[in-house]
Amino acid sequence: MVAGTHWLASATGMSVLERGGNAFDAAVAAGFVLQIAEPHLNGPGGEVPILLWSEAEQKVSVVCGQGVAPAAATIERFTELGLDIVPGTGLLAATVPGAFGGWMLMLERWGTWRLADVLAPAIHYAENGIPVLERIAATIESVEGLFNDDWPTSAATWLPGGQVPAAGSKLANPVLAATYRKLVAAAQAASSSREGQIEAARRAWYEGFVAEAIAEFSAKTAWRDSSGEVHGGLLAGDDLARWSASVEEPLTFDYRGHTVCKTGPWGQGPVFLQQLAMLDGFDLDAMGYLSADYVHTVTEVAKLAFADREAWYGDAHVTLSDAPESGTMSDVPESGTMSDLLSAAYNAERRRLVGVEASLDLRPGAPGGRAPRLPAFPAPGTASSAPGISGARAPQGVGLGHVGQGVGEPTVARDGTVRGDTCHVDVVDRWGNMVSATPSGGWLQSSPTIPELGFCLGTRAQMFWLQEGLPASLRPGTRPRTTLSPSFALRDGRPWLAFGTPGGDQQDQWSVNFFLAVVHGRLNLQEAIDAPMFHSEHFPSSFFPRGSRPGVLHAEDRLDPDVVAELRRRGHEVELQGSWTLGRLSAVARDGAFLKAAANPRGAQGYAVGR
């Protein structure tokens, strides 16, 4: 079974399974096709976290394909540039592009196919073109002026014939196809073995011709970004050469016979576990699925968990051994912090904060008695402006020329329209191996295209804070606290469910809602995905310009009107969205003698397939 956010990727993954490949081969092939099919949602310059179950190893593992901040990316450097927030577009926000390394690590360690075989579908679509989704056309149209006036290399790639490609037309990227063909040729010239070719491709990417083109582009060009000014990049060849993808143990929490697995606090994944830890003390079954009590309780718990994200999550691991110091080890999460955040005593205390009225405050806790420290956020309600950028250069949303285009939280607009910056794919094979992967970043509107390679760098460094002493403060060699959050769950100790969604800060709200719909609503996978979705916008965004909207609750207008009225009476500022606008979940499951899968009808492009 394969389920994902685009039918071409799901079909590609299934074709790999049909030809004898395993779940890991299928996920890698699908992941590279997603770069071509949804270039406004992810690209080769982005990143990918992966959760997987290996039937041979009988365990869940985390593959971290999240790149780190360059050695030159210090708070002092940004201060010298007159910035106190990382721009949301351009070269300054680039981290090491980790997606390629993440996919290659999984392919080498758990896969069976060769590099040329898993890349063949992506090369085909890049050379011959993919059907242009309405959202691809709309995204390119929104940045057409920026491309023509300021980013000509992007215009050359994404404005064929000088025009925005029409929805339903065909769009190719022959330069990217040539990059992947060159990568395969270099790998095959270097080794005859499968593993040797994968390692050779990894060297070509992080030390060879790809790294050289990235480093030269970053050092020798400068482009207008969302600060309103023209800046070059900080990413250097040594940054790429020193980094490698890694395998980690997941964080877990047991809930009603299920064990949910997530990444560590370098991602936002633990907020899923924290929500479960608080919800474990409520009787959601007695409340009734999607009742006012249910939605209120789930929303208030999310606010508390995400407040802790702001105070406590970040990367404690520095991967550039000789990177200049910025901050101290006291800035990062202590080893016991996550244990305290998930402890019964801490969550009993947090649970008591959930009242009958909607909270309008950001209330992080004090795990283990540690005092929380929050960043200096932009003023609440400033989602479309950018306080925190020094001087008169602060852009006001998308209205100031082109500098605001492509910035902010690109997945969900404030009117609920799904725009997208992320993809997702889930796979389960005949042997029981399972994969949940959430590739993102390097989307076409984030940064100028590197003309020799056919793709652009990502902008994940916008999630760092340019304030000292915080877990998510900018420090060279560390991972930004990403929002990317694949999910995996065991049931009664056995592998059960791989699932996830695009959605930035909403990922670990929509995914929690889906999981609760299955566990408490007793819905099947497709029913749980189709159910009316909701999420809070209460806490600060992880994306430039980092605004927040305290008390705001987005809900699809299919939610019971009586429930909406009661939520408003309790103080929630409910903003109704279109009937099918929130979330792009997909899932695969091992359920007794059956394999199951489901995909999202929202956007009419998600697809689940299997046999």
XYZ file of C-alpha atoms in Angstrom:
611
model
C 0.000 0.000 0.000
C 1.109 3.560 -0.744
C -0.678 6.766 0.255
C 0.497 10.303 -0.325
C -0.204 13.847 -1.340
C 0.127 13.369 -5.124
C -1.108 10.551 -7.322
C 2.085 10.345 -9.386
C 4.177 9.709 -6.284
C 1.746 7.115 -4.935
C 1.610 5.359 -8.312
C 5.411 5.429 -8.522
C 5.758 3.880 -5.095
C 3.234 1.186 -5.955
C 5.080 0.377 -9.177
C 8.220 -0.246 -7.131
C 6.336 -2.609 -4.816
C 4.839 -4.413 -7.828
C 8.341 -5.000 -9.206
C 9.688 -6.533 -5.995
C 11.032 -3.483 -4.219
C 10.386 -3.027 -0.527
C 8.735 -0.140 1.334
C 12.016 1.736 1.621
C 12.760 1.548 -2.110
C 9.187 2.642 -2.852
C 9.297 5.591 -0.454
C 12.580 6.857 -1.918
C 11.304 6.650 -5.503
C 8.054 8.364 -4.501
C 9.967 11.028 -2.590
C 12.012 12.047 -5.611
C 8.886 12.140 -7.786
C 7.254 14.476 -5.244
C 10.080 16.956 -5.931
C 8.975 17.077 -9.555
C 5.207 16.730 -9.127
C 4.875 19.254 -6.275
C 7.772 21.710 -6.723
C 5.867 24.392 -4.803
C 5.791 22.041 -1.807
C 9.294 20.535 -1.758
C 12.484 20.298 -3.739
C 15.998 18.814 -3.837
C 17.280 21.705 -1.696
C 14.908 20.844 1.145
C 14.834 18.274 3.931
C 13.057 15.103 5.042
C 12.432 13.478 8.420
C 11.403 9.813 8.210
C 9.949 7.316 10.671
C 10.190 3.684 9.647
C 9.513 0.192 10.905
C 12.002 -2.476 9.832
C 10.489 -5.942 10.039
C 13.996 -7.451 10.073
C 15.092 -5.281 13.005
C 11.690 -5.289 14.727
C 11.970 -1.633 15.689
C 11.044 1.924 14.786
C 13.862 4.233 13.687
C 14.053 7.936 12.868
C 16.044 9.036 9.821
C 17.018 12.675 10.168
C 17.364 14.331 6.779
C 17.240 17.815 8.316
C 20.280 19.918 7.447
C 22.001 22.296 9.834
C 22.870 25.983 9.987
C 26.108 26.989 8.230
C 29.265 27.716 10.232
C 28.992 31.389 9.233
C 25.357 31.668 10.372
C 25.691 33.384 13.734
C 23.458 35.811 15.539
C 26.305 38.326 15.339
C 26.420 38.024 11.554
C 22.702 38.767 11.230
C 23.055 41.675 13.661
C 25.791 43.122 11.455
C 23.295 43.003 8.577
C 20.771 44.958 10.644
C 18.428 42.005 11.064
C 16.884 40.536 14.181
C 14.692 37.996 12.400
C 15.839 35.573 9.696
C 14.281 36.465 6.314
C 11.688 34.027 5.023
C 13.075 33.945 1.478
C 16.452 34.207 -0.210
C 19.906 32.825 0.555
C 20.413 33.898 4.177
C 17.899 31.322 5.454
C 19.546 28.343 3.743
C 20.594 25.305 5.760
C 22.441 22.269 4.421
C 20.004 20.545 2.019
C 19.321 17.322 3.888
C 16.670 15.557 1.803
C 19.115 13.812 -0.518
C 21.183 12.512 2.363
C 18.114 11.325 4.234
C 16.694 9.417 1.269
C 20.109 7.894 0.472
C 20.663 6.751 4.058
C 17.341 4.909 4.108
C 17.964 3.408 0.666
C 21.443 2.166 1.576
C 20.629 0.741 5.008
C 17.147 -0.714 4.465
C 16.477 -0.653 0.713
C 17.306 -3.129 -2.036
C 17.202 -1.086 -5.263
C 20.014 0.752 -7.001
C 20.272 4.528 -7.279
C 19.538 4.577 -11.021
C 16.341 2.615 -10.515
C 14.858 4.764 -7.735
C 15.744 7.973 -9.612
C 14.424 6.822 -12.996
C 10.791 7.934 -12.443
C 11.820 11.397 -11.215
C 14.183 11.823 -14.155
C 11.400 10.802 -16.540
C 8.954 13.366 -15.133
C 11.579 16.109 -14.959
C 12.499 15.551 -18.622
C 9.016 15.007 -20.024
C 6.963 17.197 -17.723
C 4.255 16.857 -15.096
C 0.652 18.098 -15.249
C 0.503 21.543 -13.684
C -1.811 21.593 -10.681
C -3.924 24.694 -10.128
C -1.891 25.351 -6.976
C 1.395 25.199 -8.880
C 0.084 27.746 -11.376
C -1.274 29.950 -8.581
C 2.012 29.799 -6.668
C 4.074 30.748 -9.722
C 1.628 33.518 -10.570
C 1.975 34.934 -7.047
C 5.751 35.278 -7.475
C 5.829 36.132 -11.182
C 6.779 39.740 -10.509
C 9.486 38.724 -8.039
C 10.958 36.285 -10.549
C 10.919 38.751 -13.438
C 12.254 41.712 -11.451
C 14.618 40.126 -8.924
C 15.149 36.383 -9.479
C 15.794 35.878 -13.225
C 17.188 32.355 -12.773
C 13.849 31.335 -11.272
C 11.998 33.027 -14.113
C 14.031 30.984 -16.594
C 12.996 27.766 -14.838
C 9.377 28.391 -13.838
C 8.119 30.852 -16.471
C 8.523 28.899 -19.725
C 8.258 31.258 -22.641
C 8.026 34.091 -20.156
C 4.534 33.018 -19.061
C 2.979 31.478 -15.993
C 2.246 27.860 -16.942
C -1.481 27.244 -17.227
C -3.198 24.764 -14.946
C -3.437 21.488 -16.805
C -0.456 22.225 -19.047
C 2.808 20.289 -18.911
C 5.844 21.632 -17.048
C 9.328 20.114 -17.308
C 12.627 20.800 -15.560
C 15.306 19.473 -17.925
C 18.156 21.024 -15.928
C 17.164 19.078 -12.808
C 16.829 15.924 -14.921
C 20.375 16.486 -16.176
C 21.599 16.953 -12.593
C 20.173 13.593 -11.564
C 21.492 11.897 -14.718
C 24.959 13.273 -13.977
C 24.661 12.016 -10.406
C 23.792 8.509 -11.583
C 26.652 8.515 -14.098
C 29.150 9.592 -11.442
C 27.895 6.886 -9.091
C 28.103 4.136 -11.710
C 31.593 5.235 -12.739
C 32.776 5.095 -9.143
C 31.491 1.645 -8.151
C 29.753 -1.465 -9.420
C 28.056 -2.285 -6.119
C 24.672 -0.931 -5.001
C 26.040 0.443 -1.745
C 29.121 1.867 -3.418
C 27.026 3.748 -5.954
C 24.815 5.223 -3.243
C 27.880 6.385 -1.314
C 29.426 7.840 -4.481
C 26.216 9.762 -5.195
C 26.219 11.095 -1.650
C 29.807 12.302 -2.086
C 28.944 13.943 -5.412
C 26.059 15.768 -3.712
C 27.818 16.924 -0.554
C 31.443 17.167 -1.712
C 31.368 17.061 -5.512
C 29.724 18.937 -8.367
C 26.422 19.632 -6.581
C 28.128 21.036 -3.489
C 30.476 23.115 -5.639
C 27.579 24.708 -7.545
C 25.689 25.433 -4.310
C 28.715 26.972 -2.612
C 29.602 29.137 -5.618
C 26.025 30.354 -6.009
C 25.814 31.196 -2.322
C 29.150 33.018 -2.218
C 29.094 34.834 -5.555
C 25.480 35.937 -6.004
C 23.128 38.162 -4.003
C 19.357 38.480 -4.215
C 16.523 40.483 -2.761
C 14.823 38.658 0.087
C 11.899 39.278 2.431
C 13.888 41.835 4.447
C 13.575 44.112 1.402
C 17.354 44.145 0.940
C 19.790 42.253 -1.286
C 21.880 39.598 0.471
C 24.255 36.829 -0.460
C 24.361 33.469 1.281
C 26.247 31.930 4.177
C 26.233 28.281 3.096
C 29.710 27.014 2.150
C 31.152 23.836 0.725
C 32.611 22.792 4.080
C 29.124 22.957 5.628
C 27.855 20.371 3.157
C 30.939 18.163 3.416
C 30.762 17.967 7.227
C 27.083 17.048 7.405
C 25.513 13.628 7.049
C 22.050 12.218 7.689
C 21.638 10.229 10.885
C 19.563 7.461 12.445
C 18.035 8.111 15.862
C 15.718 6.487 18.361
C 12.172 7.884 18.391
C 10.496 9.567 21.319
C 7.405 7.616 22.360
C 4.278 7.821 24.487
C 1.807 5.063 25.353
C -1.851 6.012 24.968
C -4.812 3.658 25.374
C -2.958 0.601 24.074
C -1.104 2.536 21.374
C 2.543 3.618 21.313
C 3.033 6.772 19.244
C 6.533 7.466 17.885
C 7.896 10.890 16.901
C 11.195 12.673 16.267
C 13.136 14.400 19.033
C 12.706 18.102 19.972
C 14.733 19.282 16.968
C 11.311 18.874 15.352
C 7.918 19.763 16.739
C 6.876 16.088 16.848
C 6.944 15.781 20.665
C 3.963 18.174 20.882
C 1.872 15.259 19.568
C 3.053 13.177 22.525
C 2.496 16.017 24.992
C -1.072 16.435 23.785
C -1.712 12.730 24.322
C -0.131 12.897 27.777
C -2.567 15.630 28.817
C -5.575 14.127 27.029
C -4.982 10.807 28.786
C -6.576 12.338 31.880
C -9.807 13.360 30.109
C -12.750 11.149 29.193
C -13.026 11.997 25.512
C -15.336 9.044 24.941
C -17.867 10.442 27.414
C -17.638 13.888 25.811
C -18.549 12.498 22.398
C -16.504 12.798 19.238
C -16.549 16.367 17.827
C -18.823 17.673 20.589
C -18.183 21.167 21.927
C -16.515 19.692 25.040
C -14.328 17.499 22.831
C -13.188 20.266 20.454
C -12.656 22.693 23.332
C -10.551 20.227 25.324
C -8.421 19.138 22.367
C -7.837 22.779 21.388
C -6.893 23.942 24.889
C -4.488 21.037 25.306
C -2.871 21.911 21.963
C -2.299 25.482 23.178
C -0.461 24.214 26.249
C 1.668 21.730 24.316
C 2.665 24.287 21.692
C 3.511 26.821 24.400
C 6.012 24.269 25.696
C 7.340 23.891 22.166
C 8.183 27.586 22.152
C 9.960 27.415 25.503
C 11.707 24.053 25.376
C 12.254 22.604 21.895
C 15.502 22.901 19.957
C 18.553 20.957 18.788
C 21.125 20.018 21.416
C 23.419 18.338 18.903
C 26.059 20.372 17.024
C 27.328 18.653 13.868
C 29.998 21.135 12.742
C 32.832 20.225 15.076
C 34.837 23.405 14.631
C 31.911 25.805 14.156
C 32.216 29.108 16.048
C 30.384 29.181 19.357
C 27.107 31.046 19.671
C 25.381 30.633 23.002
C 26.139 27.899 25.527
C 24.964 24.384 26.153
C 22.571 25.773 28.732
C 20.681 27.243 25.773
C 19.546 23.831 24.535
C 17.161 21.209 25.930
C 18.625 19.300 28.860
C 18.612 15.526 28.592
C 15.832 15.183 31.141
C 13.581 17.921 29.771
C 11.558 15.700 27.438
C 11.150 13.045 30.140
C 9.778 15.716 32.455
C 7.493 17.122 29.742
C 5.963 13.675 29.231
C 5.821 12.684 32.902
C 2.535 11.900 34.642
C 3.113 14.479 37.382
C 3.881 17.307 34.953
C 0.863 16.559 32.771
C -1.471 16.292 35.736
C -0.384 19.823 36.623
C -0.798 21.065 33.052
C -4.181 19.390 32.698
C -5.545 21.512 35.522
C -4.995 24.622 33.377
C -7.712 23.534 30.950
C -10.772 25.509 32.035
C -14.283 25.946 30.738
C -13.336 29.115 28.820
C -10.870 29.529 25.971
C -7.444 30.679 27.108
C -5.956 33.753 25.459
C -2.498 33.413 27.014
C 0.655 31.546 26.005
C 1.402 29.400 29.060
C 4.555 27.267 28.951
C 5.249 25.045 31.921
C 8.284 24.490 34.151
C 9.319 20.831 33.666
C 11.571 19.652 36.472
C 11.288 23.087 38.047
C 13.140 24.735 35.166
C 11.917 28.250 34.458
C 10.665 28.682 30.865
C 12.061 31.397 28.655
C 10.171 32.566 25.603
C 11.448 34.528 22.605
C 10.454 38.159 22.143
C 7.594 37.451 19.768
C 6.028 39.959 17.378
C 2.899 41.484 18.840
C -0.145 39.170 18.698
C -2.347 39.588 15.660
C 0.559 40.611 13.419
C 0.518 37.633 11.112
C 0.735 39.786 7.980
C 3.402 42.215 9.159
C 6.964 41.740 10.239
C 7.924 43.470 13.474
C 11.370 42.400 14.522
C 13.040 43.487 11.303
C 15.135 46.503 12.108
C 14.448 49.971 10.813
C 12.172 51.042 7.987
C 12.885 47.971 5.900
C 10.202 45.876 7.625
C 7.900 44.577 4.878
C 4.166 44.819 5.370
C 2.840 41.506 4.151
C 2.645 41.058 0.401
C 1.862 44.654 -0.344
C 5.385 46.105 -0.453
C 6.634 45.343 -3.921
C 7.720 41.729 -4.179
C 9.583 41.319 -0.888
C 6.631 39.738 0.893
C 5.916 37.155 -1.788
C 6.652 33.590 -0.822
C 7.040 34.392 2.881
C 5.092 33.579 5.990
C 3.536 30.239 6.798
C 3.030 29.026 3.244
C 0.898 25.985 3.965
C -2.315 27.572 5.153
C -3.309 31.112 4.311
C -5.266 33.080 6.861
C -8.429 32.499 4.833
C -7.874 28.757 5.125
C -6.735 28.253 1.547
C -4.243 25.406 1.288
C -1.127 26.695 -0.443
C 1.461 24.184 0.602
C 5.073 23.895 1.482
C 5.200 20.223 2.331
C 4.410 16.746 1.035
C 3.857 13.414 2.690
C 4.060 9.738 1.727
C 3.311 6.514 3.624
C 4.220 2.989 2.504
C 3.673 -0.550 3.806
C 4.967 -3.579 1.903
C 4.117 -7.301 1.774
C 6.820 -8.075 4.355
C 5.450 -5.601 6.891
C 8.020 -2.822 6.523
C 6.474 0.625 6.931
C 7.530 4.219 6.187
C 6.156 7.660 7.091
C 8.040 10.540 5.441
C 7.400 14.290 5.268
C 9.665 15.934 2.648
C 9.593 19.724 2.472
C 11.608 22.875 1.858
C 13.431 24.092 -1.199
C 10.070 24.975 -2.736
C 10.269 27.004 -5.935
C 9.149 30.270 -4.282
C 11.643 30.149 -1.416
C 14.935 31.097 -3.060
C 16.451 31.823 -6.496
C 17.038 28.774 -8.688
C 20.665 27.656 -9.047
C 20.921 27.626 -12.849
C 23.480 24.798 -13.111
C 21.351 22.465 -10.970
C 17.708 23.336 -11.678
C 16.682 23.722 -8.046
C 16.880 26.263 -5.243
C 18.040 26.175 -1.637
C 15.640 25.890 1.258
C 14.864 28.522 3.871
C 14.429 26.432 7.018
C 16.765 28.712 9.020
C 13.862 31.171 9.309
C 12.773 28.972 12.234
C 15.793 29.960 14.328
C 15.544 32.863 16.762
C 18.170 35.614 16.612
C 18.060 35.919 20.403
C 20.655 34.368 22.700
C 19.878 31.784 25.322
C 16.901 29.981 23.764
C 16.655 26.287 22.811
C 15.892 27.377 19.225
C 18.484 30.175 19.076
C 20.614 30.244 15.935
C 23.834 28.310 16.492
C 26.123 27.060 13.724
C 25.900 23.345 13.148
C 22.465 22.896 14.717
C 19.155 21.914 13.199
C 16.324 24.460 13.083
C 13.304 23.438 15.121
C 11.401 22.172 12.139
C 7.632 21.736 11.889
C 8.018 18.573 9.775
C 6.446 15.739 11.696
C 5.856 12.229 10.303
C 4.051 9.875 12.676
C 4.108 6.183 13.505
C 2.038 4.160 15.959
C 2.142 0.641 17.320
C -0.957 -1.058 18.703
C -0.507 -3.585 21.502
C 3.212 -3.507 20.752
C 2.889 -4.364 17.058
C 3.424 -2.010 14.097
C 0.083 -0.541 13.124
C -0.119 2.911 11.541
C 2.131 5.230 9.494
C 0.576 8.647 8.871
C 1.152 12.360 8.483
C 0.249 15.580 6.739
C 1.690 18.793 5.357
C 0.677 21.869 7.317
C 3.541 23.655 9.096
C 2.481 24.375 12.670
C -0.813 22.583 12.023
C 0.783 19.201 11.327
C 0.656 18.056 14.938
C -2.869 19.310 15.355
C -4.365 17.727 12.236
C -2.465 14.479 12.861
C -3.636 14.372 16.478
C -7.219 14.996 15.349
C -6.935 12.131 12.877
C -5.445 9.777 15.467
C -8.132 10.636 18.025
C -10.835 10.143 15.386
C -9.615 6.575 14.902
C -9.067 5.801 18.595
C -12.038 7.635 20.153
C -14.329 8.260 17.191
C -14.014 4.610 16.102
C -13.709 5.794 12.492
C -11.835 3.911 9.800
C -8.818 5.574 8.196
C -10.718 7.241 5.374
C -13.559 8.383 7.611
C -11.046 9.884 10.039
C -9.326 11.798 7.233
C -12.656 12.980 5.827
C -14.042 14.152 9.196
C -14.427 17.933 9.756
C -11.009 19.302 10.706
C -10.049 22.119 13.076
C -6.897 23.742 14.466
C -5.790 26.600 16.703
C -3.825 29.627 15.514
C -3.232 30.700 19.103
C 0.539 30.270 19.324
C 3.332 32.002 17.356
C 4.040 30.768 13.846
C 7.310 29.013 13.136
C 7.546 30.917 9.852
C 8.541 34.475 8.999
C 7.230 36.888 10.240
C 6.403 34.744 13.327
C 2.976 36.249 14.078
C 0.245 34.785 16.297
C -3.544 35.047 16.668
C -4.490 34.268 20.281
C -7.817 32.518 20.700
C -8.437 31.987 16.968
C -9.804 28.572 16.039
C -10.118 27.536 12.407
C -12.764 24.929 11.632
C -14.234 23.552 8.441
C -17.802 24.713 8.039
C -19.027 21.113 8.152
C -18.597 21.212 11.936
C -22.011 21.152 13.699
C -23.358 24.755 13.921
C -24.468 24.161 17.500
C -20.927 23.111 18.395
C -19.539 26.239 16.724
C -21.981 28.435 18.659
C -21.002 26.824 21.968
C -17.285 27.220 21.209
C -17.827 30.907 20.525
C -19.753 31.229 23.785
C -16.713 29.813 25.566
C -14.493 32.500 24.083
C -13.021 30.807 21.021
C -12.789 33.126 18.027
C -14.026 30.572 15.525
C -13.252 31.358 11.891
C -15.093 28.975 9.598
C -13.207 27.740 6.545
C -14.328 25.976 3.397
C -15.858 22.533 3.754
C -12.750 20.702 2.510
C -9.785 22.990 3.166
C -7.884 21.918 6.309
C -5.352 19.118 6.272
C -3.834 16.813 3.655
C -3.481 13.632 5.704
C -2.594 10.215 4.385
C -2.057 6.899 6.160
C -1.258 3.210 5.746
C -1.915 0.502 8.318
C -1.304 -3.128 9.192
C -4.627 -4.232 10.644
C -4.738 -7.925 11.427
C -4.782 -9.885 8.171
C -5.248 -6.730 6.110
C -3.187 -3.825 4.837
C -5.136 -0.569 4.652
C -4.554 2.907 3.238
C -6.339 6.232 2.919
C -5.613 9.598 1.330
C -7.046 13.079 1.450
C -9.826 14.263 -0.868
C -8.973 17.914 -0.121
C -7.317 19.389 -3.193
C -8.248 16.376 -5.343
C -4.663 15.165 -5.687
C -3.950 12.830 -2.754
C -4.003 9.162 -3.670
C -3.980 5.790 -1.911
C -3.266 2.599 -3.855
C -2.539 -1.020 -3.054
C -3.330 -4.666 -3.638
